[in-house]
Coordinates of C-alpha atoms in Angstrom, one line a residue:
Chain A
M1 CA -25.0 2.4 -11.9
I2 CA -21.6 2.8 -12.3
R3 CA -19.1 1.6 -14.5
I4 CA -15.4 1.6 -13.9
S5 CA -13.4 1.2 -16.8
N6 CA -9.9 0.4 -17.0
I7 CA -8.5 2.3 -13.9
E8 CA -5.1 2.4 -13.8
K9 CA -2.6 4.4 -11.1
T10 CA 1.1 5.0 -10.9
Y11 CA 2.7 7.0 -8.3
Y12 CA 5.7 8.1 -10.1
G13 CA 8.3 9.0 -7.5
K14 CA 12.1 9.9 -7.9
N15 CA 13.8 6.5 -9.2
E16 CA 10.8 4.3 -9.8
S17 CA 7.4 4.2 -10.3
V18 CA 4.9 2.2 -8.4
C19 CA 1.8 0.5 -10.2
A20 CA -1.1 0.7 -7.5
L21 CA -3.8 -0.4 -9.3
K22 CA -4.0 -1.6 -13.2
D23 CA -6.7 -3.2 -15.6
I24 CA -9.7 -2.4 -13.0
S25 CA -13.1 -3.1 -14.9
L26 CA -16.2 -3.0 -13.1
D27 CA -20.0 -2.4 -13.1
I28 CA -21.5 -1.5 -9.7
K29 CA -25.2 -2.6 -9.8
K30 CA -27.7 0.5 -8.2
S31 CA -27.8 0.3 -4.0
E32 CA -25.6 -2.5 -4.1
F33 CA -23.7 -3.8 -1.9
V34 CA -20.0 -4.4 -2.9
S35 CA -17.2 -5.6 -1.2
F36 CA -13.3 -5.1 -2.1
I37 CA -11.0 -6.9 -0.2
G38 CA -7.7 -7.8 -0.3
P39 CA -4.3 -7.6 1.9
S40 CA -2.7 -4.2 2.9
G41 CA -1.0 -2.1 0.1
C42 CA -3.0 -4.1 -2.7
G43 CA -4.4 -0.5 -3.8
K44 CA -8.4 -0.8 -2.4
T45 CA -8.4 2.5 -0.8
T46 CA -6.4 4.0 -3.7
L47 CA -9.4 2.7 -6.3
L48 CA -12.4 3.9 -3.3
K49 CA -10.6 7.3 -3.6
I50 CA -11.0 7.3 -7.2
C51 CA -14.0 6.6 -7.2
A52 CA -15.1 8.9 -4.4
G53 CA -13.6 11.6 -7.1
L54 CA -10.8 12.6 -4.1
L55 CA -8.1 11.0 -6.7
D56 CA -7.4 11.5 -10.0
P57 CA -6.8 8.0 -11.6
T58 CA -3.6 8.0 -14.2
E59 CA -5.9 6.4 -16.8
G60 CA -9.4 5.2 -17.6
K61 CA -12.4 6.8 -16.0
I62 CA -15.7 6.4 -14.2
D63 CA -19.5 6.8 -15.3
F64 CA -22.0 7.8 -13.2
D65 CA -25.4 6.8 -13.7
Y66 CA -27.0 9.1 -11.7
P67 CA -28.4 12.5 -11.8
N68 CA -26.7 15.1 -9.4
Y69 CA -25.6 11.8 -7.5
K70 CA -23.9 12.6 -4.1
I71 CA -21.4 10.5 -2.2
G72 CA -20.7 9.9 1.5
I73 CA -17.6 9.0 3.0
V74 CA -16.9 6.8 6.3
F75 CA -13.1 6.3 6.9
Q76 CA -11.3 3.9 9.0
N77 CA -10.4 6.9 11.7
H78 CA -13.8 8.4 12.6
V79 CA -12.4 11.9 12.0
L80 CA -14.8 13.7 13.7
L81 CA -14.5 16.8 14.9
P82 CA -13.4 16.9 18.6
W83 CA -15.0 20.3 18.9
R84 CA -18.3 19.8 17.3
T85 CA -21.2 17.7 19.6
V86 CA -22.7 14.7 17.9
K87 CA -25.7 16.6 16.6
Q88 CA -22.9 19.8 15.3
N89 CA -20.6 16.6 13.5
V90 CA -23.6 15.1 12.2
A91 CA -24.8 18.7 10.5
L92 CA -21.8 19.0 9.2
S93 CA -22.2 18.2 5.4
T94 CA -25.3 19.6 5.1
E95 CA -24.1 23.5 7.0
L96 CA -21.5 22.7 4.4
S97 CA -24.0 22.1 1.4
N98 CA -26.2 24.5 2.5
T99 CA -29.2 22.0 2.5
N100 CA -31.5 21.0 5.1
N101 CA -32.0 17.8 6.1
N102 CA -33.3 15.6 9.1
I103 CA -30.3 15.3 11.5
E104 CA -31.9 14.3 14.0
E105 CA -33.8 11.2 12.6
M106 CA -30.0 10.1 11.2
I107 CA -28.8 10.2 14.6
K108 CA -31.6 8.0 16.0
L109 CA -31.1 5.5 13.1
V110 CA -27.5 4.7 14.5
G111 CA -29.0 4.3 17.4
L112 CA -27.2 7.8 19.0
E113 CA -30.3 9.4 19.9
D114 CA -29.6 9.7 23.9
F115 CA -26.0 11.0 22.8
I116 CA -27.2 13.9 20.7
G117 CA -25.0 17.0 23.0
S118 CA -21.7 14.4 23.9
Y119 CA -18.8 15.6 22.2
P120 CA -16.7 12.6 20.6
F121 CA -14.2 12.3 23.6
E122 CA -17.2 11.1 25.8
L123 CA -18.1 8.0 23.1
S124 CA -16.1 4.7 22.4
G125 CA -14.5 3.7 19.3
G126 CA -17.9 2.0 18.1
M127 CA -20.0 5.1 19.1
K128 CA -17.9 7.3 17.0
Q129 CA -18.1 5.4 13.6
R130 CA -21.7 5.6 14.3
V131 CA -21.9 9.3 14.2
S132 CA -19.3 9.4 11.2
I133 CA -21.6 7.0 9.5
A134 CA -25.2 8.8 10.3
R135 CA -22.7 12.4 8.6
A136 CA -22.2 10.4 5.8
L137 CA -26.1 9.2 5.1
V138 CA -27.4 12.8 6.5
S139 CA -27.4 14.3 3.5
H140 CA -28.9 10.8 1.5
P141 CA -26.2 10.0 -1.1
S142 CA -26.6 8.1 -3.9
I143 CA -23.2 5.9 -3.0
L144 CA -21.8 5.6 0.2
F145 CA -17.8 4.8 0.5
M146 CA -16.3 3.2 3.1
D147 CA -12.8 2.3 4.1
E148 CA -12.5 -0.3 6.3
P149 CA -14.9 1.7 8.7
F150 CA -15.0 -1.2 11.7
G151 CA -11.0 -2.1 11.0
S152 CA -10.1 -0.9 14.2
I153 CA -13.5 -2.1 16.3
D154 CA -13.4 -5.3 18.7
E155 CA -15.6 -8.1 17.1
L156 CA -18.5 -8.3 19.5
M157 CA -18.7 -4.7 18.5
R158 CA -18.4 -4.9 14.9
D159 CA -20.9 -7.7 14.6
N160 CA -23.5 -5.0 16.1
L161 CA -22.2 -2.8 13.5
N162 CA -22.5 -4.7 10.8
M163 CA -25.9 -5.6 11.6
D164 CA -27.1 -2.0 11.9
L165 CA -25.3 -1.0 8.9
L166 CA -27.7 -3.6 7.2
K167 CA -30.3 -2.3 8.7
I168 CA -29.8 1.3 7.6
W169 CA -28.8 -0.2 4.0
R170 CA -32.3 -1.7 3.7
K171 CA -33.7 1.3 4.7
L172 CA -31.4 4.3 2.7
K173 CA -30.8 1.9 -0.1
P174 CA -27.8 3.8 -1.0
T175 CA -25.4 2.0 -3.5
I176 CA -22.1 0.8 -1.0
F177 CA -18.8 0.5 -2.4
F178 CA -17.1 -1.6 1.4
V179 CA -13.3 -1.8 1.2
T180 CA -12.6 -4.2 4.6
H181 CA -10.0 -7.1 5.2
S182 CA -12.0 -9.2 7.1
I183 CA -13.2 -11.9 5.2
S184 CA -16.2 -13.3 6.8
E185 CA -17.3 -9.3 7.6
A186 CA -17.1 -9.0 3.6
V187 CA -19.2 -12.4 3.1
L188 CA -21.5 -11.6 6.0
L189 CA -22.3 -7.3 4.5
S190 CA -22.4 -7.9 1.0
D191 CA -24.0 -8.8 -2.5
K192 CA -20.4 -8.9 -4.5
I193 CA -16.8 -9.1 -3.2
V194 CA -14.0 -7.9 -5.5
I195 CA -11.1 -10.1 -4.1
L196 CA -7.6 -7.8 -5.0
P197 CA -4.6 -9.3 -4.5
K198 CA -0.9 -7.8 -3.7
R199 CA 0.8 -6.3 -6.7
P200 CA -0.1 -5.1 -9.1
G201 CA -3.5 -4.3 -7.5
K202 CA -5.2 -6.0 -10.7
I203 CA -8.9 -7.5 -9.7
K204 CA -8.5 -11.6 -9.3
K205 CA -11.7 -12.4 -9.2
I206 CA -15.9 -11.1 -8.8
L207 CA -17.7 -13.1 -6.5
E208 CA -21.0 -12.7 -6.1
I209 CA -22.6 -13.4 -2.9
N210 CA -26.1 -15.6 -2.8
L211 CA -26.8 -15.6 0.6
P212 CA -30.3 -15.0 1.9
R213 CA -31.5 -11.0 3.2
P214 CA -32.2 -10.1 5.8
R215 CA -29.0 -11.5 6.7
T216 CA -28.5 -12.5 10.5
I217 CA -25.6 -12.9 12.5
S218 CA -26.2 -16.7 12.5
I219 CA -25.6 -16.6 9.1
K220 CA -22.1 -17.2 9.7
E221 CA -22.7 -20.8 11.1
T222 CA -24.4 -22.6 7.7
Q223 CA -22.0 -24.1 5.3
K224 CA -22.7 -21.9 2.1
F225 CA -20.9 -19.4 4.7
Q226 CA -18.0 -21.6 5.6
E227 CA -17.5 -22.0 1.6
Y228 CA -17.4 -18.7 0.5
I229 CA -14.8 -17.8 2.8
K230 CA -13.2 -20.4 1.7
C231 CA -12.8 -19.9 -1.9
I232 CA -12.3 -16.2 -1.0
R233 CA -9.1 -17.2 1.2
K234 CA -7.9 -19.6 -1.7
N235 CA -8.0 -16.1 -4.1
I236 CA -6.1 -13.9 -1.7
D237 CA -2.5 -15.5 -1.5
Chain B
M1 CA -14.9 12.8 43.8
Y2 CA -11.3 11.3 44.3
K3 CA -9.4 14.0 41.8
K4 CA -11.0 16.7 43.8
K5 CA -9.0 15.4 47.1
Y6 CA -6.2 15.2 45.1
R7 CA -5.5 18.8 43.9
L8 CA -6.3 19.7 47.3
K9 CA -3.4 18.0 48.2
D10 CA -1.4 19.3 45.9
F11 CA -2.0 22.9 46.7
V12 CA -1.6 22.4 50.2
I13 CA 1.9 20.9 49.5
L14 CA 2.4 24.0 47.6
V15 CA 1.3 26.2 50.1
L16 CA 3.8 24.6 53.0
T17 CA 6.7 24.8 50.0
F18 CA 6.1 28.7 49.8
F19 CA 6.0 29.4 53.6
L20 CA 8.8 26.6 54.3
F21 CA 10.7 29.1 51.7
I22 CA 9.8 32.5 53.2
G23 CA 10.2 31.5 56.6
T24 CA 14.0 29.8 55.8
W25 CA 14.7 33.5 54.3
Q26 CA 13.4 35.3 57.6
L27 CA 15.2 32.9 59.6
V28 CA 18.7 32.9 57.9
D29 CA 18.5 37.1 57.9
F30 CA 17.6 37.5 61.4
L31 CA 20.6 34.9 62.4
F32 CA 23.5 36.2 60.2
N33 CA 22.0 40.3 60.5
I34 CA 21.9 40.4 56.7
R35 CA 22.2 44.4 55.9
K36 CA 19.2 45.3 54.4
I37 CA 20.1 47.1 51.2
I38 CA 22.3 44.0 50.4
L39 CA 18.8 41.1 50.8
P40 CA 16.0 42.6 53.1
N41 CA 13.8 40.3 54.3
P42 CA 10.1 38.9 53.1
L43 CA 8.3 40.8 56.4
E44 CA 10.2 43.8 55.1
I45 CA 9.4 44.1 51.7
F46 CA 5.7 42.8 52.6
L47 CA 5.6 46.2 54.8
V48 CA 7.1 48.3 51.5
I49 CA 4.5 46.6 50.0
V50 CA 1.6 47.5 51.9
N51 CA 3.1 50.9 52.6
N52 CA 3.6 51.9 49.3
F53 CA 0.7 49.5 47.4
P54 CA -1.2 53.0 45.5
Y55 CA 2.3 53.6 44.5
L56 CA 3.1 50.6 43.0
L57 CA -0.5 49.6 41.6
D58 CA 0.0 53.0 39.9
H59 CA 3.2 52.1 37.9
A60 CA 1.8 48.5 37.6
T61 CA -0.9 49.6 35.7
I62 CA 0.9 51.4 33.5
T63 CA 3.0 48.2 33.0
V64 CA 0.2 46.0 32.4
I65 CA -1.1 48.5 29.7
E66 CA 2.2 48.5 27.7
S67 CA 2.4 44.9 28.0
S68 CA -0.8 44.3 26.9
L69 CA -2.0 46.0 24.0
G70 CA 1.6 45.6 22.8
F71 CA 0.5 41.3 23.3
L72 CA -2.6 41.9 21.0
L73 CA -0.7 43.9 18.7
G74 CA 1.7 41.5 18.2
I75 CA -0.1 38.4 18.5
T76 CA -2.7 40.0 16.0
L77 CA 0.1 40.6 13.1
A78 CA 1.7 37.1 13.7
I79 CA -1.6 35.0 13.1
I80 CA -2.0 37.5 10.4
T81 CA 1.5 36.8 9.1
G82 CA 1.1 33.1 9.7
I83 CA -2.2 32.6 7.6
I84 CA -0.6 34.3 4.8
F85 CA 2.5 32.1 5.1
T86 CA 0.3 29.3 4.9
Y87 CA -1.8 30.4 1.6
S88 CA 1.1 31.6 0.1
K89 CA 4.0 29.2 -0.7
L90 CA 6.0 32.0 -2.5
L91 CA 5.6 34.3 0.2
K92 CA 6.4 32.3 2.8
K93 CA 9.9 30.8 1.1
S94 CA 10.1 34.7 0.8
F95 CA 9.9 36.0 4.7
Y96 CA 9.6 32.5 6.7
P97 CA 13.6 32.0 6.7
Y98 CA 14.3 35.5 8.0
A99 CA 11.4 35.6 10.3
I100 CA 13.2 32.3 12.1
A101 CA 16.6 33.8 11.6
F102 CA 15.2 36.9 13.5
K103 CA 13.8 35.3 16.9
A104 CA 17.4 34.0 17.5
V105 CA 18.3 38.1 17.2
P106 CA 18.2 39.0 21.0
V107 CA 15.3 41.7 20.6
I108 CA 16.2 43.1 23.9
A109 CA 19.1 44.9 22.3
L110 CA 16.5 46.5 20.7
A111 CA 15.1 49.1 23.0
P112 CA 17.2 52.2 23.1
L113 CA 17.2 52.0 19.0
L114 CA 13.5 52.3 19.8
I115 CA 13.3 54.7 22.1
M116 CA 15.5 56.6 20.5
W117 CA 12.8 56.6 17.8
L118 CA 9.5 56.8 19.6
G119 CA 10.7 58.5 22.8
S120 CA 10.4 57.4 26.5
G121 CA 6.3 57.4 26.4
M122 CA 3.4 54.1 26.5
I123 CA 4.2 53.7 22.5
S124 CA 8.0 52.2 22.5
K125 CA 7.5 49.6 25.1
I126 CA 4.4 48.7 23.4
I127 CA 6.3 48.1 20.1
M128 CA 8.5 46.2 22.2
A129 CA 6.2 44.2 23.8
A130 CA 4.6 43.9 20.1
I131 CA 8.1 42.6 18.8
I132 CA 9.1 40.1 21.5
C133 CA 5.6 38.6 21.8
Y134 CA 5.3 38.2 17.3
F135 CA 7.8 35.6 16.8
P136 CA 6.4 32.5 19.0
V137 CA 3.0 32.5 17.8
L138 CA 4.3 33.2 14.0
V139 CA 5.9 29.7 14.5
G140 CA 2.5 28.6 16.6
T141 CA 0.2 29.8 13.6
V142 CA 2.5 28.6 10.6
K143 CA 2.9 25.2 12.0
G144 CA -1.0 24.8 13.7
F145 CA -2.4 25.9 10.0
S146 CA -0.2 23.7 8.2
V147 CA -1.0 20.1 10.2
V148 CA -4.4 19.3 8.3
I149 CA -4.8 15.8 8.3
Q150 CA -5.2 14.4 4.8
D151 CA -9.2 12.6 5.8
Y152 CA -10.1 16.2 6.8
K153 CA -9.3 17.5 3.6
D154 CA -11.2 14.4 2.1
L155 CA -14.4 14.8 4.1
F156 CA -14.6 18.4 3.5
K157 CA -13.8 17.8 -0.1
S158 CA -16.3 14.6 -0.1
F159 CA -19.2 17.6 1.0
S160 CA -18.1 19.3 -2.2
A161 CA -17.0 22.2 1.3
S162 CA -15.7 26.0 -0.6
K163 CA -12.4 26.8 0.6
W164 CA -13.1 29.5 2.4
K165 CA -15.4 26.8 4.8
I166 CA -12.4 24.4 5.1
F167 CA -10.6 27.8 6.4
Y168 CA -13.3 28.3 9.0
K169 CA -14.6 25.0 9.8
L170 CA -11.6 23.1 9.9
K171 CA -8.4 25.1 9.7
I172 CA -8.9 27.5 12.0
P173 CA -10.1 25.0 15.2
T174 CA -7.2 22.7 14.1
S175 CA -5.0 25.7 14.4
L176 CA -5.9 26.8 17.7
P177 CA -4.2 23.7 20.1
Y178 CA -0.7 25.3 18.5
I179 CA -1.2 28.9 18.6
F180 CA -2.8 28.8 22.2
P181 CA 0.2 27.6 23.6
S182 CA 2.3 30.2 21.6
L183 CA 0.3 32.6 23.0
K184 CA 0.8 31.3 26.9
I185 CA 4.4 32.2 26.2
S186 CA 4.6 35.2 24.5
A187 CA 2.2 36.6 26.8
T188 CA 5.0 36.5 29.8
F189 CA 7.4 37.8 27.3
A190 CA 4.8 40.9 26.9
V191 CA 5.7 41.8 30.3
V192 CA 9.4 41.6 30.2
G193 CA 9.6 43.0 26.8
A194 CA 7.8 46.2 28.1
T195 CA 10.2 46.4 31.4
I196 CA 12.9 46.4 29.1
A197 CA 11.9 48.8 27.6
E198 CA 11.2 50.6 30.9
F199 CA 14.9 50.2 31.5
T200 CA 16.1 51.7 29.0
G201 CA 13.9 55.1 29.3
A202 CA 10.9 56.1 31.1
S203 CA 8.8 58.3 33.8
K204 CA 6.7 55.5 34.4
G205 CA 5.7 51.8 34.6
I206 CA 7.0 48.8 37.1
G207 CA 10.6 49.0 35.3
Y208 CA 11.0 52.4 36.1
I209 CA 10.5 51.8 39.7
I210 CA 13.0 49.0 39.8
V211 CA 15.6 51.5 38.5
N212 CA 15.0 54.2 40.0
S213 CA 15.3 52.4 43.2
S214 CA 18.4 50.8 42.3
Y215 CA 20.2 54.3 42.1
Y216 CA 19.5 55.2 45.6
L217 CA 20.4 51.8 47.0
E218 CA 16.3 51.5 47.8
T219 CA 16.6 47.2 47.9
T220 CA 13.2 46.5 49.5
M221 CA 11.7 48.6 46.9
M222 CA 13.1 46.6 44.0
F223 CA 11.6 43.6 45.5
A224 CA 9.1 45.1 46.0
A225 CA 8.6 46.2 42.0
I226 CA 9.9 42.8 41.4
I227 CA 6.9 40.7 43.2
M228 CA 4.4 43.1 41.2
I229 CA 5.9 42.3 37.8
S230 CA 6.0 38.8 38.6
I231 CA 2.1 38.7 39.8
V232 CA 1.5 40.4 36.5
G233 CA 3.0 38.1 34.6
L234 CA 1.6 35.4 36.0
L235 CA -2.0 37.0 36.0
L236 CA -1.3 37.0 32.4
F237 CA -0.5 34.0 32.0
Y238 CA -3.0 32.1 33.8
L239 CA -5.9 34.4 31.9
I240 CA -4.2 32.9 28.9
D241 CA -4.5 29.0 30.5
Y242 CA -7.9 30.0 31.1
I243 CA -9.4 31.0 27.9
E244 CA -7.5 27.9 26.4
K245 CA -9.3 25.5 28.5
K246 CA -12.2 27.0 27.4
I247 CA -12.2 27.5 23.9
V248 CA -9.7 24.4 23.2
F249 CA -12.1 22.4 25.7
W250 CA -11.6 18.8 23.5
E251 CA -7.5 18.9 24.1
A252 CA -7.9 18.6 27.7
N253 CA -10.1 15.7 27.3
D254 CA -8.6 13.7 24.8

């Protein structure tokens, strides 16, 4: 379990200070898929970075219930090293932490076994993002942080990636901390959706999504799915 | 396939313009009968190069050795100081502005000093070439090591990478596309530096031939030497260009 308690983040400028996050408290269960949704500038990326240990909060703390937990991050931009092949990119985490994991198996899991020796410039946007997912997962992290990972990918490709992400999650069972600004993507994927409206970055609502699993794309046409979407839209403005 | 055809066409155009230029030169010389001492014609220059080739090659070799050693020395020092500057803000603040200011000094003016201090042998030429190569590469290195993007830093941090691993697995490759263009500039500068120092005082090298021929009004030999030294500069430039395309292959494809 991850327990986020009273997180606050203020950026101090020369003349004014900006409060990006305030009173954020939340529990995330093990292997839960939690999405954070809100307009640009609502502080969702800041919260992700604080939870991933990349930023220090001004107030509050985060407790992890895992012994020696590992994390993986997928950024909005693929952040692949252009001088490395697919395989070498996925191997990065094992090189940095001197562990030995099955790189090829992970590449197969994201469906890129035919591109194992290709360079990033030879891949499409969706494929690059698959590589960065494989790279984040290769050390079998307990928590996977995803910061709008499919934000720059077209709708059709996005559906495919979402389905594959669910498949991978079912198999490896990491806790997923997912930041997005697509409402339907959040409903399609999540167990729980946290709604963060614009300034001052307080949690407005936490919504449990009780749709059956395993989910398929066709779930988007059900009435319940549409109701969740309506509910989120109402709370986001 | 199409691309290859296009390139061949480009090459043919380049060769044609070259011959058009040479032809016009030869024709003007023929029509107006310009004195050889003012402007020799291409055929005369060509014959001088062919007849004195071993002599020219001997001297060109000296210049190549001076420029190459100076280049290697200059860029090594530049890359080392560039890296030190990126890791020590204090040193960068204290010395980098001077380095930038020194860049504006016409280093060519230092040639007589270097000859006075180091003699008219190869050392003074190597140092001259090194000084002239140093500054562009220093600026390129400082730039290259300061461009690392936040997401990449975060990525390495999320894998708990050590500072050393961030340095050689991230910062070095990221800096290469910024360093190589400065190396190409310096490669041609190195030849300029060595030649200038040879003008000032030398008994060997292409610069020596140019100055020496000017004393005897051997204009044709001067042209021959100028052509030799231009070829040396071009070869060094394209050598670095070739290495760049091999090492920084991802830039050309992006």
